[in-house]
Short mmCIF file of C-alpha atoms and ligand atoms in Angstrom, two decimals:
data_model
loop_
_atom_site.label_atom_id
_atom_site.label_comp_id
_atom_site.label_asym_id
_atom_site.label_seq_id
_atom_site.Cartn_x
_atom_site.Cartn_y
_atom_site.Cartn_z
CA UNK R 1477 -0.03 0.00 -0.03
CA UNK R 1478 1.31 3.49 -0.83
CA UNK R 1479 1.67 6.24 1.65
CA UNK R 1480 -0.24 9.22 0.28
CA UNK R 1481 0.26 12.86 1.19
CA UNK R 1482 -2.98 14.86 0.93
CA UNK R 1483 -2.56 18.35 -0.61
CA UNK R 1484 -5.11 20.77 0.86
CA UNK R 1485 -5.05 24.09 -1.06
CA UNK R 1486 -6.36 27.12 0.85
CA UNK R 1487 -5.48 29.88 -1.70
CA UNK R 1488 -9.16 30.73 -2.01
CA UNK R 1489 -9.63 30.99 1.76
CA UNK R 1490 -6.41 31.73 3.79
CA UNK R 1491 -4.67 33.14 0.70
CA UNK R 1492 -7.57 35.37 -0.06
CA UNK R 1493 -7.38 36.80 3.55
CA UNK R 1494 -4.24 38.71 2.35
CA UNK R 1495 -5.12 42.38 2.21
CA UNK R 1496 -5.99 43.22 -1.40
CA UNK R 1497 -6.12 39.59 -2.55
CA UNK R 1498 -9.92 39.28 -2.38
CA UNK R 1499 -11.43 37.69 -5.48
CA UNK R 1500 -14.81 37.73 -7.11
CA UNK R 1501 -16.91 34.57 -7.32
CA UNK R 1502 -16.01 34.04 -11.01
CA UNK R 1503 -12.29 34.54 -10.35
CA UNK R 1504 -12.41 32.00 -7.52
CA UNK R 1505 -14.31 29.55 -9.67
CA UNK R 1506 -11.75 29.86 -12.46
CA UNK R 1507 -8.83 29.19 -10.00
CA UNK R 1508 -10.78 26.26 -8.42
CA UNK R 1509 -11.11 24.63 -11.83
CA UNK R 1510 -7.44 25.00 -12.35
CA UNK R 1511 -6.74 23.56 -8.89
CA UNK R 1512 -8.88 20.56 -9.84
CA UNK R 1513 -6.73 20.03 -13.02
CA UNK R 1514 -3.68 20.28 -10.79
CA UNK R 1515 -5.28 17.37 -8.85
CA UNK R 1516 -5.33 19.07 -5.53
CA UNK R 1517 -6.99 16.67 -3.04
CA UNK R 1518 -8.88 19.32 -1.13
CA UNK R 1519 -9.83 22.82 -2.21
CA UNK R 1520 -10.71 25.13 0.64
CA UNK R 1521 -13.06 27.33 -1.35
CA UNK R 1522 -13.87 30.00 1.29
CA UNK R 1523 -15.57 30.98 4.58
CA UNK R 1524 -19.26 30.93 3.68
CA UNK R 1525 -20.55 32.63 6.80
CA UNK R 1526 -18.14 35.58 6.25
CA UNK R 1527 -20.23 37.27 3.48
CA UNK R 1528 -22.94 36.46 1.00
CA UNK R 1529 -20.36 36.81 -1.81
CA UNK R 1530 -18.15 34.11 -0.27
CA UNK R 1531 -21.18 31.92 0.39
CA UNK R 1532 -22.01 32.17 -3.41
CA UNK R 1533 -18.44 31.42 -4.36
CA UNK R 1534 -18.18 28.32 -2.25
CA UNK R 1535 -21.58 27.14 -3.54
CA UNK R 1536 -20.54 27.69 -7.19
CA UNK R 1537 -17.30 25.86 -6.64
CA UNK R 1538 -19.05 22.95 -4.78
CA UNK R 1539 -21.44 22.61 -7.67
CA UNK R 1540 -18.73 22.72 -10.36
CA UNK R 1541 -15.85 20.58 -8.95
CA UNK R 1542 -16.12 16.83 -9.22
CA UNK R 1543 -12.55 15.49 -8.87
CA UNK R 1544 -11.40 17.28 -5.57
CA UNK R 1545 -13.03 17.57 -2.17
CA UNK R 1546 -14.50 21.06 -1.69
CA UNK R 1547 -14.15 22.48 1.86
CA UNK R 1548 -15.74 25.40 3.64
CA UNK R 1549 -14.38 27.08 6.72
CA UNK R 1550 -16.59 27.88 9.74
CA UNK R 1551 -16.09 29.08 13.22
CA UNK R 1552 -17.18 26.60 15.92
CA UNK R 1553 -20.75 27.69 16.11
CA UNK R 1554 -24.04 26.32 14.64
CA UNK R 1555 -24.75 29.31 12.44
CA UNK R 1556 -21.38 29.25 10.66
CA UNK R 1557 -21.41 25.46 10.28
CA UNK R 1558 -25.01 25.51 8.93
CA UNK R 1559 -23.96 28.16 6.34
CA UNK R 1560 -20.97 26.02 5.30
CA UNK R 1561 -23.16 22.95 5.06
CA UNK R 1562 -25.70 24.82 2.91
CA UNK R 1563 -22.95 26.09 0.57
CA UNK R 1564 -21.55 22.59 0.20
CA UNK R 1565 -24.90 20.87 -0.55
CA UNK R 1566 -24.16 20.37 -4.30
CA UNK R 1567 -20.59 19.07 -3.73
CA UNK R 1568 -19.61 15.53 -4.99
CA UNK R 1569 -17.32 15.44 -1.89
CA UNK R 1570 -17.69 18.22 0.76
CA UNK R 1571 -15.89 18.95 3.90
CA UNK R 1572 -16.60 21.24 6.81
CA UNK R 1573 -13.55 22.82 8.48
CA UNK R 1574 -14.38 24.17 11.89
CA UNK R 1575 -11.94 25.93 14.26
CA UNK R 1576 -11.64 27.62 17.59
CA UNK R 1577 -8.54 29.14 19.27
CA UNK R 1578 -6.92 27.12 22.03
CA UNK R 1579 -3.85 29.13 23.04
CA UNK R 1580 -4.04 30.91 26.44
CA UNK R 1581 -3.53 34.30 24.73
CA UNK R 1582 -6.29 33.78 22.11
CA UNK R 1583 -8.74 32.29 24.63
CA UNK R 1584 -8.24 35.06 27.24
CA UNK R 1585 -7.77 38.14 25.06
CA UNK R 1586 -9.69 37.39 21.90
CA UNK R 1587 -12.43 34.87 22.71
CA UNK R 1588 -12.77 35.91 26.48
CA UNK R 1589 -13.60 32.27 27.20
CA UNK R 1590 -12.27 29.88 29.80
CA UNK R 1591 -10.56 26.69 28.58
CA UNK R 1592 -13.53 24.64 29.71
CA UNK R 1593 -15.84 26.73 27.68
CA UNK R 1594 -13.61 26.40 24.57
CA UNK R 1595 -13.39 22.62 25.08
CA UNK R 1596 -17.22 22.37 25.27
CA UNK R 1597 -17.66 24.62 22.22
CA UNK R 1598 -15.25 22.50 20.15
CA UNK R 1599 -17.07 19.36 21.15
CA UNK R 1600 -20.52 20.75 20.30
CA UNK R 1601 -19.32 22.19 17.00
CA UNK R 1602 -17.78 18.93 15.73
CA UNK R 1603 -20.83 17.00 16.79
CA UNK R 1604 -23.10 19.45 14.92
CA UNK R 1605 -20.80 19.39 11.86
CA UNK R 1606 -20.72 15.57 11.76
CA UNK R 1607 -24.54 15.63 11.72
CA UNK R 1608 -24.34 17.75 8.52
CA UNK R 1609 -21.54 16.01 6.63
CA UNK R 1610 -19.27 12.89 6.94
CA UNK R 1611 -15.97 14.69 6.38
CA UNK R 1612 -15.11 17.10 9.23
CA UNK R 1613 -11.82 18.79 9.89
CA UNK R 1614 -11.07 20.50 13.22
CA UNK R 1615 -8.38 23.12 13.86
CA UNK R 1616 -7.28 24.46 17.16
CA UNK R 1617 -6.37 27.99 16.10
CA UNK R 1618 -2.90 29.02 17.32
CA UNK R 1619 -2.54 25.35 18.20
CA UNK R 1620 1.25 25.46 18.20
CA UNK R 1621 1.26 28.02 21.11
CA UNK R 1622 -1.34 26.10 23.06
CA UNK R 1623 -0.83 24.20 26.39
CA UNK R 1624 -0.03 20.65 25.25
CA UNK R 1625 -2.21 19.03 28.05
CA UNK R 1626 -5.19 21.17 27.16
CA UNK R 1627 -4.71 20.66 23.46
CA UNK R 1628 -4.55 16.86 23.93
CA UNK R 1629 -7.86 16.99 25.85
CA UNK R 1630 -9.61 19.03 23.18
CA UNK R 1631 -8.34 16.95 20.21
CA UNK R 1632 -9.15 13.63 22.00
CA UNK R 1633 -12.69 14.92 22.46
CA UNK R 1634 -13.24 16.14 18.88
CA UNK R 1635 -11.88 12.86 17.49
CA UNK R 1636 -14.43 11.09 19.70
CA UNK R 1637 -17.09 13.34 18.29
CA UNK R 1638 -16.15 12.26 14.77
CA UNK R 1639 -13.48 14.76 13.46
CA UNK R 1640 -11.82 12.93 10.57
CA UNK R 1641 -8.88 15.40 10.03
CA UNK R 1642 -7.05 17.13 12.81
CA UNK R 1643 -5.12 20.23 11.64
CA UNK R 1644 -2.55 21.90 13.90
CA UNK R 1645 -2.04 25.47 12.82
CA UNK R 1646 1.03 27.48 13.50
CA UNK R 1647 -1.19 30.58 13.08
CA UNK R 1648 1.46 33.15 13.69
CA UNK R 1649 4.44 31.49 12.02
CA UNK R 1650 6.38 31.01 15.32
CA UNK R 1651 7.45 27.41 14.88
CA UNK R 1652 10.97 25.96 14.14
CA UNK R 1653 11.03 22.77 11.97
CA UNK R 1654 12.42 20.32 14.50
CA UNK R 1655 10.21 21.67 17.32
CA UNK R 1656 6.99 21.71 15.18
CA UNK R 1657 7.71 18.16 13.92
CA UNK R 1658 8.13 16.90 17.46
CA UNK R 1659 4.98 18.78 18.56
CA UNK R 1660 2.87 16.84 16.05
CA UNK R 1661 4.59 13.63 17.03
CA UNK R 1662 3.91 14.29 20.75
CA UNK R 1663 0.23 14.91 20.06
CA UNK R 1664 -0.12 11.71 18.04
CA UNK R 1665 1.61 9.68 20.63
CA UNK R 1666 -0.25 11.08 23.61
CA UNK R 1667 -3.77 11.23 22.26
CA UNK R 1668 -5.23 7.67 22.68
CA UNK R 1669 -7.55 7.87 19.67
CA UNK R 1670 -5.14 9.78 17.40
CA UNK R 1671 -5.11 6.94 14.84
CA UNK R 1672 -8.78 7.63 14.10
CA UNK R 1673 -7.98 10.90 12.31
CA UNK R 1674 -5.64 12.11 9.57
CA UNK R 1675 -3.16 14.64 10.90
CA UNK R 1676 -2.54 17.84 9.04
CA UNK R 1677 -0.16 20.73 9.18
CA UNK R 1678 -0.94 24.40 8.59
CA UNK R 1679 2.02 26.78 8.78
CA UNK R 1680 2.43 30.52 8.27
CA UNK R 1681 5.58 32.02 6.94
CA UNK R 1682 6.41 34.86 9.37
CA UNK R 1683 9.95 33.57 10.03
CA UNK R 1684 10.33 32.25 6.47
CA UNK R 1685 9.96 28.57 7.60
CA UNK R 1686 6.45 27.59 6.62
CA UNK R 1687 7.59 25.07 4.07
CA UNK R 1688 10.28 23.65 6.26
CA UNK R 1689 7.89 23.47 9.20
CA UNK R 1690 5.21 21.68 7.18
CA UNK R 1691 7.79 19.19 5.88
CA UNK R 1692 9.01 18.52 9.43
CA UNK R 1693 5.41 17.99 10.46
CA UNK R 1694 5.18 15.31 7.78
CA UNK R 1695 8.53 13.64 8.31
CA UNK R 1696 8.97 13.84 12.05
CA UNK R 1697 5.33 14.18 13.09
CA UNK R 1698 3.77 11.79 10.69
CA UNK R 1699 1.17 14.21 9.33
CA UNK R 1700 -0.39 13.18 6.01
CA UNK R 1701 -2.09 16.35 4.96
CA UNK R 1702 -0.33 19.65 4.18
CA UNK R 1703 -2.31 22.93 3.99
CA UNK R 1704 -0.71 25.37 1.53
CA UNK R 1705 -1.48 28.04 -1.02
CA UNK R 1706 -0.28 28.73 -4.58
CA UNK R 1707 2.70 31.11 -4.53
CA UNK R 1708 2.54 30.98 -0.72
CA UNK R 1709 -0.14 33.68 -0.88
CA UNK R 1710 -1.63 34.64 2.48
CA UNK R 1711 -1.86 37.18 5.27
CA UNK R 1712 1.44 38.91 6.36
CA UNK R 1713 4.30 36.75 5.05
CA UNK R 1714 1.91 34.20 3.69
CA UNK R 1715 1.27 30.45 3.99
CA UNK R 1716 3.24 27.40 3.12
CA UNK R 1717 3.78 27.38 -0.68
CA UNK R 1718 2.07 24.56 -2.58
CA UNK R 1719 4.61 24.37 -5.31
CA UNK R 1720 7.56 24.24 -3.00
CA UNK R 1721 6.13 21.62 -0.71
CA UNK R 1722 5.04 19.44 -3.59
CA UNK R 1723 8.27 19.62 -5.45
CA UNK R 1724 10.24 18.94 -2.26
CA UNK R 1725 8.26 15.74 -1.61
CA UNK R 1726 8.46 14.72 -5.30
CA UNK R 1727 12.07 15.50 -5.85
CA UNK R 1728 13.15 13.96 -2.56
CA UNK R 1729 10.98 10.90 -2.69
CA UNK R 1730 14.09 8.97 -1.60
CA UNK R 1731 13.71 10.80 1.78
CA UNK R 1732 9.95 11.31 2.23
CA UNK R 1733 8.76 8.10 0.57
CA UNK R 1734 5.37 9.63 -0.04
CA UNK R 1735 3.06 9.67 -3.06
CA UNK R 1736 1.15 12.75 -4.35
CA UNK R 1737 -1.76 12.99 -6.71
CA UNK R 1738 -0.66 16.38 -8.00
CA UNK R 1739 -0.18 16.84 -11.75
CA UNK R 1740 2.81 19.15 -11.49
CA UNK R 1741 2.67 20.26 -15.16
CA UNK R 1742 -0.05 22.80 -14.16
CA UNK R 1743 1.99 24.45 -11.41
CA UNK R 1744 3.28 27.36 -13.42
CA UNK R 1745 -0.15 28.11 -14.95
CA UNK R 1746 -1.73 28.06 -11.42
CA UNK R 1747 0.98 30.38 -10.16
CA UNK R 1748 0.47 32.76 -13.05
CA UNK R 1749 -3.31 32.77 -12.72
CA UNK R 1750 -3.22 33.43 -9.00
CA UNK R 1751 -0.68 36.18 -9.46
CA UNK R 1752 -2.55 37.89 -12.30
CA UNK R 1753 -5.83 37.61 -10.53
CA UNK R 1754 -4.65 38.97 -7.25
CA UNK R 1755 -1.94 41.39 -8.48
CA UNK R 1756 0.54 39.76 -6.17
CA UNK R 1757 3.65 39.53 -8.27
CA UNK R 1758 5.92 36.44 -7.94
CA UNK R 1759 9.50 37.37 -7.11
CA UNK R 1760 11.97 36.33 -9.85
CA UNK R 1761 14.09 34.23 -7.57
CA UNK R 1762 11.03 32.38 -5.90
CA UNK R 1763 11.67 28.60 -5.97
CA UNK R 1764 9.84 26.58 -8.66
CA UNK R 1765 7.70 29.41 -10.06
CA UNK R 1766 9.96 32.51 -10.12
CA UNK R 1767 11.08 33.61 -13.58
CA UNK R 1768 14.75 32.82 -12.67
CA UNK R 1769 14.00 29.55 -11.04
CA UNK R 1770 15.52 27.58 -13.93
CA UNK R 1771 17.61 30.30 -15.52
CA UNK R 1772 21.35 29.73 -15.45
CA UNK R 1773 23.14 33.08 -15.73
CA UNK R 1774 26.64 32.21 -14.85
CA UNK R 1775 28.95 30.76 -17.50
CA UNK R 1776 30.05 27.86 -15.39
CA UNK R 1777 26.50 26.82 -14.70
CA UNK R 1778 25.47 27.21 -18.35
CA UNK R 1779 28.41 25.12 -19.46
CA UNK R 1780 27.54 22.36 -16.96
CA UNK R 1781 23.86 22.27 -17.84
CA UNK R 1782 24.68 22.05 -21.55
CA UNK R 1783 26.98 19.07 -20.92
CA UNK R 1784 24.77 17.20 -18.47
CA UNK R 1785 21.55 18.81 -17.26
CA UNK R 1786 21.70 17.35 -13.74
CA UNK R 1787 25.01 19.03 -12.90
CA UNK R 1788 22.91 22.12 -11.76
CA UNK R 1789 19.25 21.03 -12.17
CA UNK R 1790 17.42 18.95 -9.61
CA UNK R 1791 14.02 19.28 -11.25
CA UNK R 1792 12.98 19.66 -14.91
CA UNK R 1793 11.49 23.02 -15.81
CA UNK R 1794 8.98 21.36 -18.11
CA UNK R 1795 7.73 19.07 -15.30
CA UNK R 1796 6.27 22.03 -13.50
CA UNK R 1797 4.89 23.62 -16.70
CA UNK R 1798 7.61 26.02 -17.88
CA UNK R 1799 7.65 26.32 -21.61
CA UNK R 1800 10.32 28.29 -23.47
CA UNK R 1801 9.00 31.86 -24.12
CA UNK R 1802 7.56 30.84 -27.43
CA UNK R 1803 5.25 32.63 -29.79
CA UNK R 1804 2.08 30.63 -29.39
CA UNK R 1805 -0.51 32.50 -31.44
CA UNK R 1806 -0.64 35.38 -33.98
CA UNK R 1807 -2.93 37.57 -35.89
CA UNK R 1808 -4.03 34.83 -38.25
CA UNK R 1809 -4.80 32.24 -35.50
CA UNK R 1810 -8.41 31.08 -35.46
CA UNK R 1811 -10.93 30.69 -32.65
CA UNK R 1812 -10.29 26.94 -32.35
CA UNK R 1813 -6.47 27.40 -31.99
CA UNK R 1814 -7.25 30.08 -29.27
CA UNK R 1815 -9.75 27.83 -27.51
CA UNK R 1816 -7.26 24.85 -27.51
CA UNK R 1817 -4.52 27.05 -26.12
CA UNK R 1818 -6.73 28.22 -23.28
CA UNK R 1819 -7.45 24.60 -22.48
CA UNK R 1820 -3.77 23.65 -22.55
CA UNK R 1821 -3.17 26.62 -20.14
CA UNK R 1822 -5.74 25.25 -17.80
CA UNK R 1823 -8.18 28.18 -18.32
CA UNK R 1824 -11.74 26.82 -18.15
CA UNK R 1825 -14.40 28.86 -19.81
CA UNK R 1826 -17.95 27.82 -19.35
CA UNK R 1827 -19.92 29.32 -22.16
CA UNK R 1828 -19.32 29.87 -25.83
CA UNK R 1829 -20.15 33.61 -25.14
CA UNK R 1830 -17.21 33.84 -22.70
CA UNK R 1831 -14.85 32.27 -25.28
CA UNK R 1832 -16.19 34.62 -28.01
CA UNK R 1833 -15.54 37.67 -25.84
CA UNK R 1834 -12.00 36.50 -24.88
CA UNK R 1835 -11.30 35.71 -28.59
CA UNK R 1836 -12.36 39.29 -29.54
CA UNK R 1837 -9.91 40.72 -27.08
CA UNK R 1838 -7.24 38.42 -28.34
CA UNK R 1839 -7.85 39.63 -31.87
CA UNK R 1840 -7.70 43.28 -30.83
CA UNK R 1841 -4.39 42.55 -29.10
CA UNK R 1842 -3.01 40.64 -32.01
CA UNK R 1843 -3.71 43.74 -34.25
CA UNK R 1844 -1.36 45.74 -32.06
CA UNK R 1845 1.16 43.13 -31.01
CA UNK R 1846 2.64 40.84 -33.62
CA UNK R 1847 3.77 38.12 -31.20
CA UNK R 1848 1.41 36.68 -28.59
CA UNK R 1849 2.82 34.64 -25.76
CA UNK R 1850 1.16 32.37 -23.19
CA UNK R 1851 1.52 35.16 -20.65
CA UNK R 1852 -0.37 37.53 -22.88
CA UNK R 1853 -3.26 35.09 -23.09
CA UNK R 1854 -3.38 34.59 -19.36
CA UNK R 1855 -3.28 38.36 -18.76
CA UNK R 1856 -5.97 38.84 -21.34
CA UNK R 1857 -8.40 36.45 -19.75
CA UNK R 1858 -7.61 37.69 -16.25
CA UNK R 1859 -8.07 41.28 -17.34
CA UNK R 1860 -11.36 40.25 -18.91
CA UNK R 1861 -12.62 38.89 -15.65
CA UNK R 1862 -11.59 41.92 -13.70
CA UNK R 1863 -13.24 44.37 -16.03
CA UNK R 1864 -16.58 42.59 -15.45
CA UNK R 1865 -16.62 43.14 -11.72
CA UNK R 1866 -19.83 45.04 -10.97
CA UNK R 1867 -19.50 46.71 -14.37
CA UNK R 1868 -19.50 50.19 -12.63
CA UNK R 1869 -16.52 51.53 -14.61
CA UNK R 1870 -15.04 50.32 -17.90
CA UNK R 1871 -12.13 51.79 -19.93
CA UNK R 1872 -12.86 53.24 -23.39
CA UNK R 1873 -9.85 55.25 -24.60
CA UNK R 1874 -6.98 57.38 -23.51
CA UNK R 1875 -4.87 60.20 -25.00
CA UNK R 1876 -1.96 61.92 -23.25
CA UNK R 1877 0.78 64.27 -24.12
CA UNK R 1878 4.18 64.41 -22.50
CA UNK R 1879 7.30 66.31 -23.52
CA UNK R 1880 10.56 67.02 -21.76
CA UNK R 1881 10.21 70.19 -19.66
CA UNK R 1882 6.46 70.29 -19.85
CA UNK R 1883 3.85 68.99 -17.39
CA UNK R 1884 2.10 65.92 -18.89
CA UNK R 1885 -1.62 66.13 -19.75
CA UNK R 1886 -4.12 63.30 -20.08
CA UNK R 1887 -7.68 62.74 -21.22
CA UNK R 1888 -9.39 59.41 -20.28
CA UNK R 1889 -12.71 58.36 -21.65
CA UNK R 1890 -14.48 55.63 -19.59
CA UNK R 1891 -17.98 54.50 -18.79
CA UNK R 1892 -19.83 54.82 -15.50
CA UNK R 1893 -22.71 52.24 -15.48
CA UNK R 1894 -22.61 52.20 -19.25
CA UNK R 1895 -22.59 56.04 -19.73
CA UNK R 1896 -19.50 57.54 -21.34
CA UNK R 1897 -17.60 60.28 -19.39
CA UNK R 1898 -14.31 62.07 -19.91
CA UNK R 1899 -11.85 63.12 -17.28
CA UNK R 1900 -8.91 65.45 -17.90
CA UNK R 1901 -5.94 66.29 -15.74
CA UNK R 1902 -2.21 67.07 -15.69
CA UNK R 1903 0.20 65.22 -13.48
CA UNK R 1904 3.80 64.50 -12.49
CA UNK R 1905 4.02 61.99 -15.33
CA UNK R 1906 1.61 60.46 -17.94
CA UNK R 1907 0.44 57.74 -15.58
CA UNK R 1908 -0.14 60.24 -12.75
CA UNK R 1909 -2.02 62.55 -15.10
CA UNK R 1910 -4.24 59.63 -16.45
CA UNK R 1911 -5.16 58.39 -12.99
CA UNK R 1912 -5.88 61.91 -11.87
CA UNK R 1913 -7.99 62.30 -14.94
CA UNK R 1914 -10.14 59.33 -13.81
CA UNK R 1915 -10.24 60.52 -10.22
CA UNK R 1916 -11.29 63.99 -11.26
CA UNK R 1917 -14.56 62.46 -12.28
CA UNK R 1918 -14.99 59.47 -9.87
CA UNK R 1919 -13.88 61.29 -6.71
CA UNK R 1920 -13.38 58.01 -4.81
CA UNK R 1921 -10.98 59.52 -2.27
CA UNK R 1922 -9.15 56.20 -2.22
CA UNK R 1923 -5.53 56.18 -1.23
CA UNK R 1924 -3.11 54.43 -3.53
CA UNK R 1925 -0.86 52.14 -1.42
CA UNK R 1926 0.87 50.30 -4.20
CA UNK R 1927 1.62 50.82 -7.97
CA UNK R 1928 3.75 48.28 -9.84
CA UNK R 1929 4.49 47.60 -13.52
CA UNK R 1930 5.74 44.29 -14.79
CA UNK R 1931 6.72 43.37 -18.37
CA UNK R 1932 4.67 40.23 -18.96
CA UNK R 1933 7.00 38.48 -21.38
CA UNK R 1934 10.28 40.17 -20.59
CA UNK R 1935 11.02 42.64 -23.45
CA UNK R 1936 9.95 46.14 -24.36
CA UNK R 1937 7.64 44.65 -26.98
CA UNK R 1938 5.85 42.97 -24.16
CA UNK R 1939 2.53 43.98 -22.62
CA UNK R 1940 2.87 45.84 -19.36
CA UNK R 1941 0.92 44.43 -16.50
CA UNK R 1942 0.07 47.02 -13.87
CA UNK R 1943 -1.12 46.47 -10.35
CA UNK R 1944 -2.84 49.17 -8.39
CA UNK R 1945 -3.68 48.68 -4.79
CA UNK R 1946 -6.27 51.08 -3.29
CA UNK R 1947 -7.33 51.62 0.25
CA UNK R 1948 -10.57 53.24 1.28
CA UNK R 1949 -12.57 53.08 4.60
CA UNK R 1950 -10.44 50.23 5.89
CA UNK R 1951 -10.80 48.15 2.74
CA UNK R 1952 -7.86 47.27 0.50
CA UNK R 1953 -8.31 46.05 -3.08
CA UNK R 1954 -5.96 45.30 -5.94
CA UNK R 1955 -6.80 46.08 -9.58
CA UNK R 1956 -4.79 44.55 -12.48
CA UNK R 1957 -4.62 45.85 -16.08
CA UNK R 1958 -2.60 44.75 -19.09
CA UNK R 1959 -1.88 46.49 -22.32
CA UNK R 1960 1.12 47.12 -24.63
CA UNK R 1961 0.79 50.75 -23.50
CA UNK R 1962 1.57 50.98 -19.80
CA UNK R 1963 -0.35 54.21 -19.39
CA UNK R 1964 -3.38 52.45 -20.72
CA UNK R 1965 -2.63 49.38 -18.55
CA UNK R 1966 -2.43 51.80 -15.55
CA UNK R 1967 -5.86 53.34 -16.33
CA UNK R 1968 -7.36 49.84 -16.70
CA UNK R 1969 -5.80 48.75 -13.38
CA UNK R 1970 -7.05 51.85 -11.63
CA UNK R 1971 -10.72 51.37 -12.97
CA UNK R 1972 -10.56 47.73 -12.05
CA UNK R 1973 -9.54 48.54 -8.49
CA UNK R 1974 -12.39 51.15 -8.28
CA UNK R 1975 -14.73 48.46 -9.50
CA UNK R 1976 -13.65 46.16 -6.64
CA UNK R 1977 -13.93 48.94 -4.10
CA UNK R 1978 -17.54 49.50 -5.17
CA UNK R 1979 -18.51 45.83 -5.21
CA UNK R 1980 -16.71 44.32 -2.27
CA UNK R 1981 -19.00 43.61 0.73
CA UNK R 1982 -17.91 43.77 4.40
CA UNK R 1983 -16.42 40.38 5.38
CA UNK R 1984 -15.69 38.69 8.66
CA UNK R 1985 -12.07 37.62 8.98
CA UNK R 1986 -11.45 33.94 9.80
CA UNK R 1987 -8.98 34.82 12.51
CA UNK R 1988 -10.52 38.13 13.58
O1 KIV N 2808 -3.88 29.98 10.58
C1 KIV N 2808 -4.90 29.49 11.16
O2 KIV N 2808 -4.98 29.25 12.34
C2 KIV N 2808 -6.06 29.26 10.29
C3 KIV N 2808 -7.18 28.53 10.80
C4 KIV N 2808 -8.50 29.20 10.60
C5 KIV N 2808 -7.16 27.14 10.32
O3 KIV N 2808 -6.05 29.63 9.11
ZN1 ZN N 2809 -3.95 30.18 8.44
#
């Protein structure tokens, strides 16, 4: 019998809690479909009780996904659990993940509950959840900083109540690999019914050790589920990164001796889709999915790799989905070639109407840009998604003038609920003038907390992909826009962020 490691992806829940990373229902659905192609075992789709939008997203994902378990998070109370159960009704395989904090600090300062009250609430929550669904995961939030005796008592009780997976979060990223591994081992050895549940690790990256801690939880502690996110997305310094943990277990099978269901060829596509949807750019030297992860710049390395690849490469770039920056489509490519390339990139489109709209945008781009790369196609479909959020604002056209020694001027035409308006302004540079032109009309009052430009496929002929992060009344959103003209890309990104500010409902944070 093989020893299987379960990959539990929480990009759409814990990853989405990162300020500015919130996604629309359709964006989440699209990512969930790619996670299913990646053969993730469990997709944590959201936190249904946190907002109506998230409830609808989890429901849509539960109805669409057939090959992965779909999970919904809930606090340890009947209302949250009931909402999760309702959202998961249509799932082929559903899981409720319920949690309550067990560390002295969290119980006293956040929950204002005694340990006995927390113990009882955990017991009742798991009992209630098991009455709704057969697959129930329990997490003692801030578990790693909890008193071991108390934690053993709570976990023994919830396993008796039918919890099928026990997840031990290092909520604040405080753990050290050896200590965390031994902590899981200690819990499994001390809890008499520990063999009735699958043990899971959930590590945050505040000290940069989320992946190492998770792997120690597996190797030393005997955990058989890892909770992780694409690109390590998540609050603060993020979560354990899926691509790193998966490739570590696969590349060092000699050490871990574990099997994975993951189809690693979709890793790069998933990384790009998450980055382009959220606007969280992947650092070039990021393991596995960074642009430089397989690039050999030094002469000695290049020489070695040309002679024998494994002199400097421990993984093959193509095994994780890297293709050489090749021209994939052009002006003359037809709708079928475009549709097939979308499928190869893992982009699922439901309706013919959606494909037609994306194809139209592709044709417009191909008219202006002779070579179209995979990155362009992904940007184009992500940008299309973003531009549909709420449909409050949509870009129409832009003209600007800049000349050395003169203050740049911009005129932007855009629609507000379908009606065309024009904004004009000057600014420090053409981008500044264009965004001020939009703001002169919208008057959102939002503060810009981040502006970044990235050349999608590396050269000056590339499309520029712009991320704009806006903050208003305590909410933070990211807008992404792509265009061969970076001033236009900036205006699109700004309008997309304004759309998100308009449409995003108040949400309850999972760890709040
Ligand atoms: O980090 C954490 O403790 C969590 C729980 C809600 C599982 O994300
Ligand atoms: Zn977490």
